[in-house]
PDB file of C-alpha atoms and ligand atoms in Angstrom:
ATOM      1  CA  MET A 158     -12.933  21.273 -12.090  1.00  0.00           C
ATOM      2  CA  MET A 159     -10.583  18.877 -13.573  1.00  0.00           C
ATOM      3  CA  ILE A 160     -10.806  15.796 -15.521  1.00  0.00           C
ATOM      4  CA  ARG A 161      -7.773  13.541 -16.076  1.00  0.00           C
ATOM      5  CA  ARG A 162      -8.434  10.975 -18.606  1.00  0.00           C
ATOM      6  CA  ASN A 163      -7.387   7.284 -18.099  1.00  0.00           C
ATOM      7  CA  GLY A 164      -4.116   6.562 -19.838  1.00  0.00           C
ATOM      8  CA  SER A 165      -2.822  10.034 -19.400  1.00  0.00           C
ATOM      9  CA  GLN A 166      -0.580   9.291 -16.213  1.00  0.00           C
ATOM     10  CA  PRO A 167       2.280   6.629 -16.837  1.00  0.00           C
ATOM     11  CA  SER A 168       2.594   3.806 -14.457  1.00  0.00           C
ATOM     12  CA  THR A 169       5.978   3.456 -12.531  1.00  0.00           C
ATOM     13  CA  LEU A 170       7.757   0.655 -10.963  1.00  0.00           C
ATOM     14  CA  GLY A 171       7.751   0.573  -7.535  1.00  0.00           C
ATOM     15  CA  PRO A 172      11.381   1.399  -6.047  1.00  0.00           C
ATOM     16  CA  PRO A 173      13.268  -1.311  -4.027  1.00  0.00           C
ATOM     17  CA  ASP A 174      13.682   1.314  -1.164  1.00  0.00           C
ATOM     18  CA  SER A 175       9.982   1.068  -0.681  1.00  0.00           C
ATOM     19  CA  PHE A 176       8.826  -2.375  -2.198  1.00  0.00           C
ATOM     20  CA  THR A 177       9.704  -6.154  -2.365  1.00  0.00           C
ATOM     21  CA  GLY A 178       8.973  -7.747  -5.606  1.00  0.00           C
ATOM     22  CA  HIS A 179       7.134  -6.290  -8.621  1.00  0.00           C
ATOM     23  CA  VAL A 180       4.844  -3.322  -8.044  1.00  0.00           C
ATOM     24  CA  MET A 181       3.347  -0.974 -10.337  1.00  0.00           C
ATOM     25  CA  ARG A 182       2.213   2.482  -9.189  1.00  0.00           C
ATOM     26  CA  THR A 183      -0.305   4.650 -11.307  1.00  0.00           C
ATOM     27  CA  PRO A 184      -1.038   8.110 -10.017  1.00  0.00           C
ATOM     28  CA  ILE A 185      -4.432   9.165  -9.271  1.00  0.00           C
ATOM     29  CA  LEU A 186      -4.171  12.665  -7.848  1.00  0.00           C
ATOM     30  CA  MET A 187      -1.716  14.453  -5.851  1.00  0.00           C
ATOM     31  CA  ALA A 188      -3.825  17.472  -5.087  1.00  0.00           C
ATOM     32  CA  ASP A 189      -2.781  21.124  -4.874  1.00  0.00           C
ATOM     33  CA  ALA A 190      -2.871  23.036  -1.569  1.00  0.00           C
ATOM     34  CA  PRO A 191      -4.908  23.449   0.445  1.00  0.00           C
ATOM     35  CA  SER A 192      -5.959  19.868  -0.101  1.00  0.00           C
ATOM     36  CA  ARG A 193      -3.303  17.392   1.295  1.00  0.00           C
ATOM     37  CA  LEU A 194      -4.674  14.497  -0.787  1.00  0.00           C
ATOM     38  CA  ALA A 195      -2.354  12.002  -2.163  1.00  0.00           C
ATOM     39  CA  THR A 196      -3.922   8.998  -4.064  1.00  0.00           C
ATOM     40  CA  GLY A 197      -2.759   6.224  -6.308  1.00  0.00           C
ATOM     41  CA  TRP A 198      -3.432   2.791  -7.668  1.00  0.00           C
ATOM     42  CA  VAL A 199      -1.004   0.286  -6.561  1.00  0.00           C
ATOM     43  CA  THR A 200      -0.727  -3.282  -8.017  1.00  0.00           C
ATOM     44  CA  PHE A 201       1.337  -6.086  -6.572  1.00  0.00           C
ATOM     45  CA  ASP A 202       2.439  -9.177  -8.360  1.00  0.00           C
ATOM     46  CA  PRO A 203       2.055 -12.237  -6.287  1.00  0.00           C
ATOM     47  CA  GLY A 204       4.503 -12.193  -3.208  1.00  0.00           C
ATOM     48  CA  ALA A 205       5.263  -8.371  -3.860  1.00  0.00           C
ATOM     49  CA  ARG A 206       4.689  -6.251  -0.742  1.00  0.00           C
ATOM     50  CA  THR A 207       5.658  -2.787   0.609  1.00  0.00           C
ATOM     51  CA  ARG A 208       8.251  -2.228   3.085  1.00  0.00           C
ATOM     52  CA  TRP A 209       7.272  -1.771   6.746  1.00  0.00           C
ATOM     53  CA  HIS A 210       6.108   1.990   6.906  1.00  0.00           C
ATOM     54  CA  THR A 211       4.012   4.481   8.550  1.00  0.00           C
ATOM     55  CA  HIS A 212       1.766   7.373   7.451  1.00  0.00           C
ATOM     56  CA  PRO A 213       1.666  10.647   9.174  1.00  0.00           C
ATOM     57  CA  VAL A 214      -2.149  11.183   9.269  1.00  0.00           C
ATOM     58  CA  GLY A 215      -3.226   7.561   8.323  1.00  0.00           C
ATOM     59  CA  GLN A 216      -3.965   5.634   5.316  1.00  0.00           C
ATOM     60  CA  LEU A 217      -7.160   4.287   3.573  1.00  0.00           C
ATOM     61  CA  LEU A 218      -7.004   1.363   1.171  1.00  0.00           C
ATOM     62  CA  VAL A 219      -9.573   0.144  -1.023  1.00  0.00           C
ATOM     63  CA  ILE A 220      -8.861  -3.307  -2.525  1.00  0.00           C
ATOM     64  CA  THR A 221      -9.911  -3.199  -6.028  1.00  0.00           C
ATOM     65  CA  ALA A 222      -8.845  -6.637  -7.527  1.00  0.00           C
ATOM     66  CA  GLY A 223      -7.330  -9.887  -6.374  1.00  0.00           C
ATOM     67  CA  ALA A 224      -6.114 -11.034  -2.844  1.00  0.00           C
ATOM     68  CA  GLY A 225      -3.803  -9.548  -0.510  1.00  0.00           C
ATOM     69  CA  CYS A 226      -2.189  -9.494   3.032  1.00  0.00           C
ATOM     70  CA  VAL A 227      -2.161  -6.514   5.570  1.00  0.00           C
ATOM     71  CA  GLN A 228      -0.329  -6.727   8.710  1.00  0.00           C
ATOM     72  CA  LYS A 229       0.105  -3.963  11.554  1.00  0.00           C
ATOM     73  CA  TRP A 230       3.196  -4.198  13.719  1.00  0.00           C
ATOM     74  CA  GLY A 231       2.490  -6.740  16.505  1.00  0.00           C
ATOM     75  CA  GLY A 232      -0.589  -7.974  14.971  1.00  0.00           C
ATOM     76  CA  PRO A 233      -1.604 -10.935  12.694  1.00  0.00           C
ATOM     77  CA  VAL A 234      -1.407 -11.001   8.955  1.00  0.00           C
ATOM     78  CA  GLU A 235      -4.943 -10.405   7.748  1.00  0.00           C
ATOM     79  CA  LYS A 236      -6.178 -11.487   4.341  1.00  0.00           C
ATOM     80  CA  VAL A 237      -7.984  -8.967   2.208  1.00  0.00           C
ATOM     81  CA  PHE A 238      -9.864  -9.239  -1.037  1.00  0.00           C
ATOM     82  CA  ALA A 239     -11.458  -7.067  -3.569  1.00  0.00           C
ATOM     83  CA  GLY A 240     -13.991  -4.749  -1.970  1.00  0.00           C
ATOM     84  CA  ASP A 241     -12.357  -4.691   1.322  1.00  0.00           C
ATOM     85  CA  ILE A 242     -11.352  -1.546   2.776  1.00  0.00           C
ATOM     86  CA  VAL A 243      -8.405  -1.201   5.395  1.00  0.00           C
ATOM     87  CA  TRP A 244      -7.755   2.030   7.473  1.00  0.00           C
ATOM     88  CA  PHE A 245      -4.231   2.557   9.154  1.00  0.00           C
ATOM     89  CA  ASP A 246      -4.152   4.880  12.012  1.00  0.00           C
ATOM     90  CA  SER A 247      -1.699   7.886  12.183  1.00  0.00           C
ATOM     91  CA  GLY A 248       1.785   6.448  12.879  1.00  0.00           C
ATOM     92  CA  GLU A 249       0.694   2.741  12.893  1.00  0.00           C
ATOM     93  CA  LYS A 250       3.584   0.666  11.528  1.00  0.00           C
ATOM     94  CA  HIS A 251       2.259  -1.649   8.926  1.00  0.00           C
ATOM     95  CA  TRP A 252       2.809  -3.167   5.559  1.00  0.00           C
ATOM     96  CA  HIS A 253       0.372  -4.328   2.634  1.00  0.00           C
ATOM     97  CA  GLY A 254       0.955  -6.481  -0.498  1.00  0.00           C
ATOM     98  CA  ALA A 255      -0.274  -9.428  -2.562  1.00  0.00           C
ATOM     99  CA  ALA A 256      -1.070 -12.810  -1.434  1.00  0.00           C
ATOM    100  CA  PRO A 257       1.663 -15.432  -2.000  1.00  0.00           C
ATOM    101  CA  THR A 258       0.131 -16.816  -5.289  1.00  0.00           C
ATOM    102  CA  THR A 259      -2.340 -14.061  -6.322  1.00  0.00           C
ATOM    103  CA  SER A 260      -1.889 -10.698  -7.292  1.00  0.00           C
ATOM    104  CA  MET A 261      -3.589  -7.608  -5.732  1.00  0.00           C
ATOM    105  CA  THR A 262      -4.575  -4.172  -6.607  1.00  0.00           C
ATOM    106  CA  HIS A 263      -5.615  -1.171  -4.026  1.00  0.00           C
ATOM    107  CA  ILE A 264      -6.422   2.366  -4.333  1.00  0.00           C
ATOM    108  CA  ALA A 265      -4.343   4.178  -1.602  1.00  0.00           C
ATOM    109  CA  ILE A 266      -5.514   7.282   0.016  1.00  0.00           C
ATOM    110  CA  THR A 267      -3.548   9.414   2.199  1.00  0.00           C
ATOM    111  CA  GLU A 268      -2.796  12.964   3.415  1.00  0.00           C
ATOM    112  CA  ALA A 269       0.546  14.547   3.172  1.00  0.00           C
ATOM    113  CA  GLU A 270       1.856  16.368   6.313  1.00  0.00           C
ATOM    114  CA  ASN A 271       4.660  18.695   5.751  1.00  0.00           C
ATOM    115  CA  GLY A 272       4.741  17.411   2.073  1.00  0.00           C
ATOM    116  CA  SER A 273       5.326  13.895   3.089  1.00  0.00           C
ATOM    117  CA  ALA A 274       2.522  11.140   3.224  1.00  0.00           C
ATOM    118  CA  VAL A 275       4.784   8.065   4.159  1.00  0.00           C
ATOM    119  CA  GLU A 276       7.904   7.106   6.066  1.00  0.00           C
ATOM    120  CA  TRP A 277       9.455   4.025   4.682  1.00  0.00           C
ATOM    121  CA  LEU A 278      11.103   1.429   7.302  1.00  0.00           C
ATOM    122  CA  GLU A 279      12.577  -1.793   6.882  1.00  0.00           C
ATOM    123  CA  PRO A 280      11.787  -4.430   4.413  1.00  0.00           C
ATOM    124  CA  VAL A 281       9.229  -7.324   5.298  1.00  0.00           C
ATOM    125  CA  SER A 282      11.488 -10.214   5.347  1.00  0.00           C
ATOM    126  CA  ASP A 283      10.844 -13.522   3.748  1.00  0.00           C
ATOM    127  CA  GLU A 284      10.718 -14.889   7.120  1.00  0.00           C
ATOM    128  CA  GLN A 285       8.021 -12.574   8.173  1.00  0.00           C
ATOM    129  CA  TYR A 286       6.176 -13.110   4.616  1.00  0.00           C
ATOM    130  CA  VAL A 287       6.317 -16.649   4.976  1.00  0.00           C
ATOM    131  CA  GLY A 288       4.248 -15.982   8.252  1.00  0.00           C
ATOM    132  CA  ALA A 289       1.848 -14.363   6.021  1.00  0.00           C
ATOM    133  CA  LYS A 290       1.953 -17.405   3.573  1.00  0.00           C
ATOM    134  CA  ALA A 291       1.066 -19.765   6.350  1.00  0.00           C
ATOM    135  CA  GLN A 292      -1.747 -17.674   7.628  1.00  0.00           C
ATOM    136  CA  ALA A 293      -3.367 -16.644   4.535  1.00  0.00           C
ATOM    137  CA  ARG A 294      -4.144 -20.104   2.950  1.00  0.00           C
TER     138      ARG A 294
HETATM  139 MN1   MN B1757       0.469   1.923   3.969  1.00  0.00          MN
END
């Protein structure tokens, strides 16, 4: 058993090769093998979002605060709110982030495959995000 106390793991700024805008990440747990669990809190300032990306074995999001937007490649922008959960299938290209004028925090739960839990792709352009803005009123 292991208990890790709140405040013992520093938050870090989300890097620009993975995120657009101001994003803070706080680790929950990167479990040791044989577990492949990779989990963390992510807080997006209004307008901030991930790049497009995929996860090798899917991803579960638990929206814990605020209002956000999620989109799979080719699909509509969907509004999400605290208490909602979102599942992305293995290899499904997508992004997630805050609503244009409201911050959003989620817990991200993934499993690594060959040591990696995510493949980062191109940024979500302002034009694509403006689409989110129009749909997420
Ligand atoms: Mn994701």
